[in-house]
PDB file of C-alpha atoms in Angstrom:
ATOM      1  CA  MET A   4     180.876 164.532 131.571  1.00 62.00           C
ATOM      2  CA  ARG A   5     179.877 165.914 135.836  1.00 74.00           C
ATOM      3  CA  VAL A   6     179.642 169.099 136.518  1.00 73.00           C
ATOM      4  CA  SER A   7     180.171 170.898 140.049  1.00 83.00           C
ATOM      5  CA  ARG A   8     177.403 171.288 142.334  1.00 86.00           C
ATOM      6  CA  ILE A   9     177.343 175.697 141.838  1.00 90.00           C
ATOM      7  CA  GLN A  10     176.519 174.117 138.433  1.00 85.00           C
ATOM      8  CA  ALA A  11     174.135 170.982 139.821  1.00 83.00           C
ATOM      9  CA  ALA A  12     172.362 173.690 141.858  1.00 89.00           C
ATOM     10  CA  GLU A  13     172.153 176.077 138.955  1.00 92.00           C
ATOM     11  CA  ASN A  14     170.845 173.387 136.372  1.00 91.00           C
ATOM     12  CA  ARG A  15     167.516 172.932 139.097  1.00 94.00           C
ATOM     13  CA  GLU A  16     166.954 176.085 139.346  1.00 96.00           C
ATOM     14  CA  THR A  17     166.427 176.633 135.693  1.00 96.00           C
ATOM     15  CA  VAL A  18     164.750 173.086 134.760  1.00 96.00           C
ATOM     16  CA  ILE A  19     162.349 174.318 137.991  1.00 97.00           C
ATOM     17  CA  ASN A  20     162.027 177.799 136.673  1.00 97.00           C
ATOM     18  CA  VAL A  21     161.038 176.746 132.500  1.00 97.00           C
ATOM     19  CA  ALA A  22     158.921 173.561 134.921  1.00 97.00           C
ATOM     20  CA  SER A  23     157.279 177.066 136.131  1.00 97.00           C
ATOM     21  CA  ARG A  24     156.139 178.398 132.964  1.00 97.00           C
ATOM     22  CA  LEU A  25     155.229 175.019 130.805  1.00 97.00           C
ATOM     23  CA  PHE A  26     153.254 173.750 133.547  1.00 97.00           C
ATOM     24  CA  ARG A  27     151.467 177.391 133.062  1.00 97.00           C
ATOM     25  CA  GLU A  28     151.352 177.244 129.310  1.00 96.00           C
ATOM     26  CA  ARG A  29     150.970 173.156 129.051  1.00 96.00           C
ATOM     27  CA  GLY A  30     149.589 171.964 132.032  1.00 95.00           C
ATOM     28  CA  PHE A  31     151.546 169.466 133.643  1.00 96.00           C
ATOM     29  CA  ASP A  32     150.455 166.571 131.541  1.00 94.00           C
ATOM     30  CA  GLY A  33     150.768 169.031 128.789  1.00 95.00           C
ATOM     31  CA  ILE A  34     154.661 168.181 128.421  1.00 94.00           C
ATOM     32  CA  GLY A  35     156.818 165.598 128.593  1.00 93.00           C
ATOM     33  CA  LEU A  36     160.061 165.358 130.849  1.00 93.00           C
ATOM     34  CA  LYS A  37     162.674 164.943 126.619  1.00 93.00           C
ATOM     35  CA  ASP A  38     160.504 168.474 125.671  1.00 94.00           C
ATOM     36  CA  LEU A  39     161.098 170.611 129.678  1.00 94.00           C
ATOM     37  CA  MET A  40     164.067 169.170 130.461  1.00 94.00           C
ATOM     38  CA  GLN A  41     165.381 170.375 125.681  1.00 94.00           C
ATOM     39  CA  ALA A  42     163.843 173.880 126.879  1.00 96.00           C
ATOM     40  CA  ALA A  43     166.215 173.884 130.245  1.00 95.00           C
ATOM     41  CA  GLY A  44     169.072 173.157 128.025  1.00 93.00           C
ATOM     42  CA  LEU A  45     170.010 170.053 129.284  1.00 91.00           C
ATOM     43  CA  THR A  46     169.047 165.951 128.573  1.00 87.00           C
ATOM     44  CA  GLN A  47     166.442 163.682 130.111  1.00 87.00           C
ATOM     45  CA  GLY A  48     169.273 162.115 131.851  1.00 84.00           C
ATOM     46  CA  ALA A  49     170.142 165.563 134.141  1.00 83.00           C
ATOM     47  CA  PHE A  50     166.775 165.093 135.107  1.00 90.00           C
ATOM     48  CA  TYR A  51     166.263 161.923 137.674  1.00 86.00           C
ATOM     49  CA  LYS A  52     169.813 163.360 139.158  1.00 84.00           C
ATOM     50  CA  GLN A  53     168.247 166.602 140.414  1.00 88.00           C
ATOM     51  CA  PHE A  54     164.523 164.978 141.196  1.00 92.00           C
ATOM     52  CA  ALA A  55     162.447 162.337 142.449  1.00 92.00           C
ATOM     53  CA  SER A  56     159.588 162.061 139.823  1.00 93.00           C
ATOM     54  CA  LYS A  57     157.819 164.257 137.772  1.00 94.00           C
ATOM     55  CA  ASP A  58     155.465 164.539 140.833  1.00 94.00           C
ATOM     56  CA  ASP A  59     158.360 166.107 142.915  1.00 95.00           C
ATOM     57  CA  LEU A  60     159.586 168.591 139.934  1.00 96.00           C
ATOM     58  CA  ALA A  61     155.407 169.637 139.451  1.00 97.00           C
ATOM     59  CA  VAL A  62     155.824 170.591 143.942  1.00 97.00           C
ATOM     60  CA  GLN A  63     159.376 172.802 143.028  1.00 97.00           C
ATOM     61  CA  ALA A  64     157.314 173.830 140.248  1.00 97.00           C
ATOM     62  CA  SER A  65     154.510 174.869 141.019  1.00 97.00           C
ATOM     63  CA  ARG A  66     156.118 176.760 144.731  1.00 97.00           C
ATOM     64  CA  ARG A  67     158.064 179.124 142.121  1.00 97.00           C
ATOM     65  CA  ALA A  68     154.647 179.388 140.099  1.00 97.00           C
ATOM     66  CA  MET A  69     153.223 180.899 143.432  1.00 96.00           C
ATOM     67  CA  GLU A  70     156.410 183.136 145.042  1.00 96.00           C
ATOM     68  CA  SER A  71     156.140 184.380 141.639  1.00 95.00           C
ATOM     69  CA  ALA A  72     153.034 185.413 141.637  1.00 95.00           C
ATOM     70  CA  THR A  73     153.383 187.107 144.805  1.00 94.00           C
ATOM     71  CA  LEU A  74     156.439 188.848 143.688  1.00 93.00           C
ATOM     72  CA  ARG A  75     154.599 190.487 140.364  1.00 93.00           C
ATOM     73  CA  TRP A  76     151.898 191.687 142.855  1.00 93.00           C
ATOM     74  CA  SER A  77     154.971 193.400 145.798  1.00 92.00           C
ATOM     75  CA  ALA A  78     155.787 194.636 142.254  1.00 92.00           C
ATOM     76  CA  ALA A  79     152.545 196.250 140.752  1.00 92.00           C
ATOM     77  CA  THR A  80     151.953 197.637 144.990  1.00 91.00           C
ATOM     78  CA  ALA A  81     154.861 199.156 145.564  1.00 91.00           C
ATOM     79  CA  ALA A  82     154.906 201.195 141.791  1.00 87.00           C
ATOM     80  CA  LYS A  83     151.237 202.846 143.417  1.00 87.00           C
ATOM     81  CA  SER A  84     151.950 202.656 146.905  1.00 84.00           C
ATOM     82  CA  GLU A  85     149.147 205.220 147.021  1.00 88.00           C
ATOM     83  CA  ASP A  86     146.276 203.174 146.069  1.00 90.00           C
ATOM     84  CA  PRO A  87     147.660 198.845 146.617  1.00 92.00           C
ATOM     85  CA  LEU A  88     144.807 197.193 145.934  1.00 92.00           C
ATOM     86  CA  GLY A  89     144.131 199.604 142.922  1.00 93.00           C
ATOM     87  CA  ALA A  90     147.513 198.580 140.907  1.00 94.00           C
ATOM     88  CA  VAL A  91     146.844 194.541 141.868  1.00 95.00           C
ATOM     89  CA  ILE A  92     143.419 195.400 140.283  1.00 95.00           C
ATOM     90  CA  ALA A  93     144.988 197.189 137.271  1.00 95.00           C
ATOM     91  CA  PHE A  94     147.333 194.733 136.878  1.00 94.00           C
ATOM     92  CA  TYR A  95     145.677 190.826 137.117  1.00 96.00           C
ATOM     93  CA  LEU A  96     142.682 191.976 135.899  1.00 97.00           C
ATOM     94  CA  SER A  97     144.256 193.091 133.201  1.00 96.00           C
ATOM     95  CA  MET A  98     144.467 192.340 129.163  1.00 96.00           C
ATOM     96  CA  GLY A  99     147.950 192.175 128.848  1.00 95.00           C
ATOM     97  CA  HIS A 100     147.866 190.303 132.239  1.00 96.00           C
ATOM     98  CA  ARG A 101     145.018 187.282 130.263  1.00 96.00           C
ATOM     99  CA  GLY A 102     147.573 187.115 127.562  1.00 94.00           C
ATOM    100  CA  GLU A 103     150.591 185.978 129.790  1.00 93.00           C
ATOM    101  CA  LYS A 104     149.384 182.234 129.860  1.00 90.00           C
ATOM    102  CA  MET A 105     153.451 181.134 130.653  1.00 93.00           C
ATOM    103  CA  ASP A 106     153.915 184.069 133.261  1.00 93.00           C
ATOM    104  CA  GLY A 107     149.906 184.312 134.227  1.00 94.00           C
ATOM    105  CA  CYS A 108     148.795 183.673 137.028  1.00 96.00           C
ATOM    106  CA  PRO A 109     149.332 179.681 138.250  1.00 97.00           C
ATOM    107  CA  ILE A 110     145.983 179.953 139.907  1.00 97.00           C
ATOM    108  CA  VAL A 111     144.263 180.078 136.306  1.00 97.00           C
ATOM    109  CA  ALA A 112     146.240 178.304 134.592  1.00 96.00           C
ATOM    110  CA  LEU A 113     146.744 175.611 136.364  1.00 96.00           C
ATOM    111  CA  GLY A 114     144.276 175.405 138.905  1.00 95.00           C
ATOM    112  CA  SER A 115     142.009 172.339 137.465  1.00 94.00           C
ATOM    113  CA  ASP A 116     144.920 170.418 137.152  1.00 94.00           C
ATOM    114  CA  ALA A 117     146.727 170.696 140.625  1.00 95.00           C
ATOM    115  CA  ALA A 118     142.906 169.888 142.228  1.00 94.00           C
ATOM    116  CA  ARG A 119     144.156 166.709 140.697  1.00 95.00           C
ATOM    117  CA  GLN A 120     147.743 166.259 141.894  1.00 94.00           C
ATOM    118  CA  GLY A 121     149.040 164.310 144.934  1.00 94.00           C
ATOM    119  CA  SER A 122     148.432 166.719 148.716  1.00 96.00           C
ATOM    120  CA  GLU A 123     152.494 168.550 147.781  1.00 96.00           C
ATOM    121  CA  VAL A 124     151.834 170.325 144.776  1.00 97.00           C
ATOM    122  CA  LYS A 125     147.909 170.876 146.885  1.00 97.00           C
ATOM    123  CA  ALA A 126     150.100 172.260 149.958  1.00 97.00           C
ATOM    124  CA  SER A 127     152.253 174.579 147.607  1.00 96.00           C
ATOM    125  CA  PHE A 128     148.882 176.278 145.815  1.00 97.00           C
ATOM    126  CA  GLU A 129     147.597 176.486 149.110  1.00 96.00           C
ATOM    127  CA  ALA A 130     151.081 178.415 150.804  1.00 96.00           C
ATOM    128  CA  GLY A 131     151.184 181.149 147.558  1.00 95.00           C
ATOM    129  CA  ILE A 132     146.584 181.306 147.899  1.00 96.00           C
ATOM    130  CA  LYS A 133     146.956 182.209 151.238  1.00 94.00           C
ATOM    131  CA  GLU A 134     149.791 184.480 150.291  1.00 94.00           C
ATOM    132  CA  HIS A 135     147.281 186.112 148.660  1.00 95.00           C
ATOM    133  CA  LEU A 136     144.836 186.195 150.873  1.00 94.00           C
ATOM    134  CA  GLU A 137     146.597 188.037 153.361  1.00 91.00           C
ATOM    135  CA  ILE A 138     148.085 190.308 150.937  1.00 92.00           C
ATOM    136  CA  LEU A 139     144.555 191.200 150.603  1.00 92.00           C
ATOM    137  CA  GLY A 140     143.156 191.040 153.912  1.00 89.00           C
ATOM    138  CA  ARG A 141     145.723 193.595 154.363  1.00 86.00           C
ATOM    139  CA  PHE A 142     144.582 195.806 151.721  1.00 85.00           C
ATOM    140  CA  ILE A 143     141.176 195.547 152.681  1.00 84.00           C
ATOM    141  CA  ALA A 144     141.766 196.129 156.661  1.00 72.00           C
ATOM    142  CA  HIS A 145     144.024 199.234 155.908  1.00 63.00           C
ATOM    143  CA  ALA A 146     140.446 200.338 153.840  1.00 57.00           C
ATOM    144  CA  LYS A 147     138.861 199.909 156.891  1.00 60.00           C
ATOM    145  CA  ALA A 148     136.256 197.663 155.052  1.00 55.00           C
ATOM    146  CA  GLU A 149     134.658 195.167 158.031  1.00 58.00           C
ATOM    147  CA  GLU A 150     135.803 191.401 157.716  1.00 61.00           C
ATOM    148  CA  PRO A 151     139.048 191.425 155.532  1.00 60.00           C
ATOM    149  CA  ASP A 152     139.323 188.006 155.588  1.00 85.00           C
ATOM    150  CA  ARG A 153     135.974 187.001 153.965  1.00 86.00           C
ATOM    151  CA  LYS A 154     136.366 189.570 151.916  1.00 90.00           C
ATOM    152  CA  ALA A 155     139.950 188.755 150.975  1.00 93.00           C
ATOM    153  CA  MET A 156     138.103 185.638 150.053  1.00 94.00           C
ATOM    154  CA  ALA A 157     135.816 187.062 147.673  1.00 94.00           C
ATOM    155  CA  ILE A 158     137.543 189.736 146.063  1.00 95.00           C
ATOM    156  CA  LEU A 159     140.580 187.026 145.636  1.00 97.00           C
ATOM    157  CA  SER A 160     137.809 184.220 143.825  1.00 97.00           C
ATOM    158  CA  THR A 161     136.494 187.687 141.175  1.00 97.00           C
ATOM    159  CA  MET A 162     139.273 187.763 140.272  1.00 98.00           C
ATOM    160  CA  VAL A 163     141.161 184.395 139.755  1.00 97.00           C
ATOM    161  CA  GLY A 164     137.277 183.256 138.237  1.00 97.00           C
ATOM    162  CA  ALA A 165     137.050 186.382 135.575  1.00 98.00           C
ATOM    163  CA  LEU A 166     140.296 185.939 134.154  1.00 97.00           C
ATOM    164  CA  MET A 167     140.246 182.427 133.749  1.00 97.00           C
ATOM    165  CA  LEU A 168     136.873 183.276 132.514  1.00 98.00           C
ATOM    166  CA  SER A 169     138.555 185.485 129.558  1.00 98.00           C
ATOM    167  CA  ARG A 170     141.491 183.827 128.646  1.00 97.00           C
ATOM    168  CA  VAL A 171     138.469 180.658 127.770  1.00 96.00           C
ATOM    169  CA  VAL A 172     136.504 183.245 125.643  1.00 97.00           C
ATOM    170  CA  ASN A 173     138.075 183.860 122.021  1.00 97.00           C
ATOM    171  CA  ASP A 174     135.946 187.186 121.373  1.00 98.00           C
ATOM    172  CA  PRO A 175     137.932 190.064 122.872  1.00 97.00           C
ATOM    173  CA  ASP A 176     135.234 192.328 123.799  1.00 98.00           C
ATOM    174  CA  LEU A 177     133.393 189.598 125.789  1.00 98.00           C
ATOM    175  CA  ALA A 178     136.493 188.447 127.506  1.00 98.00           C
ATOM    176  CA  GLN A 179     137.717 192.737 128.382  1.00 98.00           C
ATOM    177  CA  ALA A 180     133.644 193.107 129.694  1.00 98.00           C
ATOM    178  CA  PHE A 181     134.733 189.947 132.440  1.00 98.00           C
ATOM    179  CA  LEU A 182     137.899 192.273 133.278  1.00 98.00           C
ATOM    180  CA  ASP A 183     135.470 195.180 133.475  1.00 98.00           C
ATOM    181  CA  ALA A 184     132.807 193.475 135.327  1.00 98.00           C
ATOM    182  CA  ALA A 185     134.897 191.660 137.766  1.00 98.00           C
ATOM    183  CA  THR A 186     136.801 195.307 138.058  1.00 97.00           C
ATOM    184  CA  GLY A 187     133.927 196.316 138.853  1.00 96.00           C
ATOM    185  CA  GLN A 188     132.600 193.825 141.765  1.00 95.00           C
ATOM    186  CA  VAL A 189     136.197 194.589 143.189  1.00 95.00           C
ATOM    187  CA  ARG A 190     135.907 197.942 144.114  1.00 92.00           C
ATOM    188  CA  GLU A 191     132.723 197.750 145.339  1.00 90.00           C
ATOM    189  CA  ALA A 192     133.490 194.591 148.071  1.00 88.00           C
ATOM    190  CA  ALA A 193     136.790 196.419 148.694  1.00 86.00           C
ATOM    191  CA  ALA A 194     134.671 199.398 149.283  1.00 83.00           C
ATOM    192  CA  ALA A 195     131.722 198.299 151.323  1.00 78.00           C
TER     193      ALA A 195
END
């Protein structure tokens, strides 16, 4: 059955969105095309009409995941515009975010996988990371901190590391302790 161009474009977006979430949950190699396409409500045969390869989809899904993360940062700051850095810290370094494996931070969920992917996947992550650094840099510059670029790098590194560590431990108290320690360190770094 032939689908319209509009439907084909919608199907492509659906596959990218589903892959973005499933890759974060299972890793790039943790789900096959058959299961991924089934989750998108499509047949495996439809995949190659939309994408050149699974690597092509990984690039698109990585870009979408990073865009989604940036939108979540924006939503958090819009809800608390008087303290945008505090809003991002409260959202990002929370037990709720820790539990969001499909919709949470793609850097945490896929960072080590992305490091083993091709340059195009890495470029998607790099673009998203640079956007995160720019956002953090604006928050820090607004607070009149010295060296906002270096501080933004340190803050992002601390936040990503703390969230990742909180996800790899079973003990919820230890997980919360990682998030709390990072919250304190990030606030101190931004204020210094």
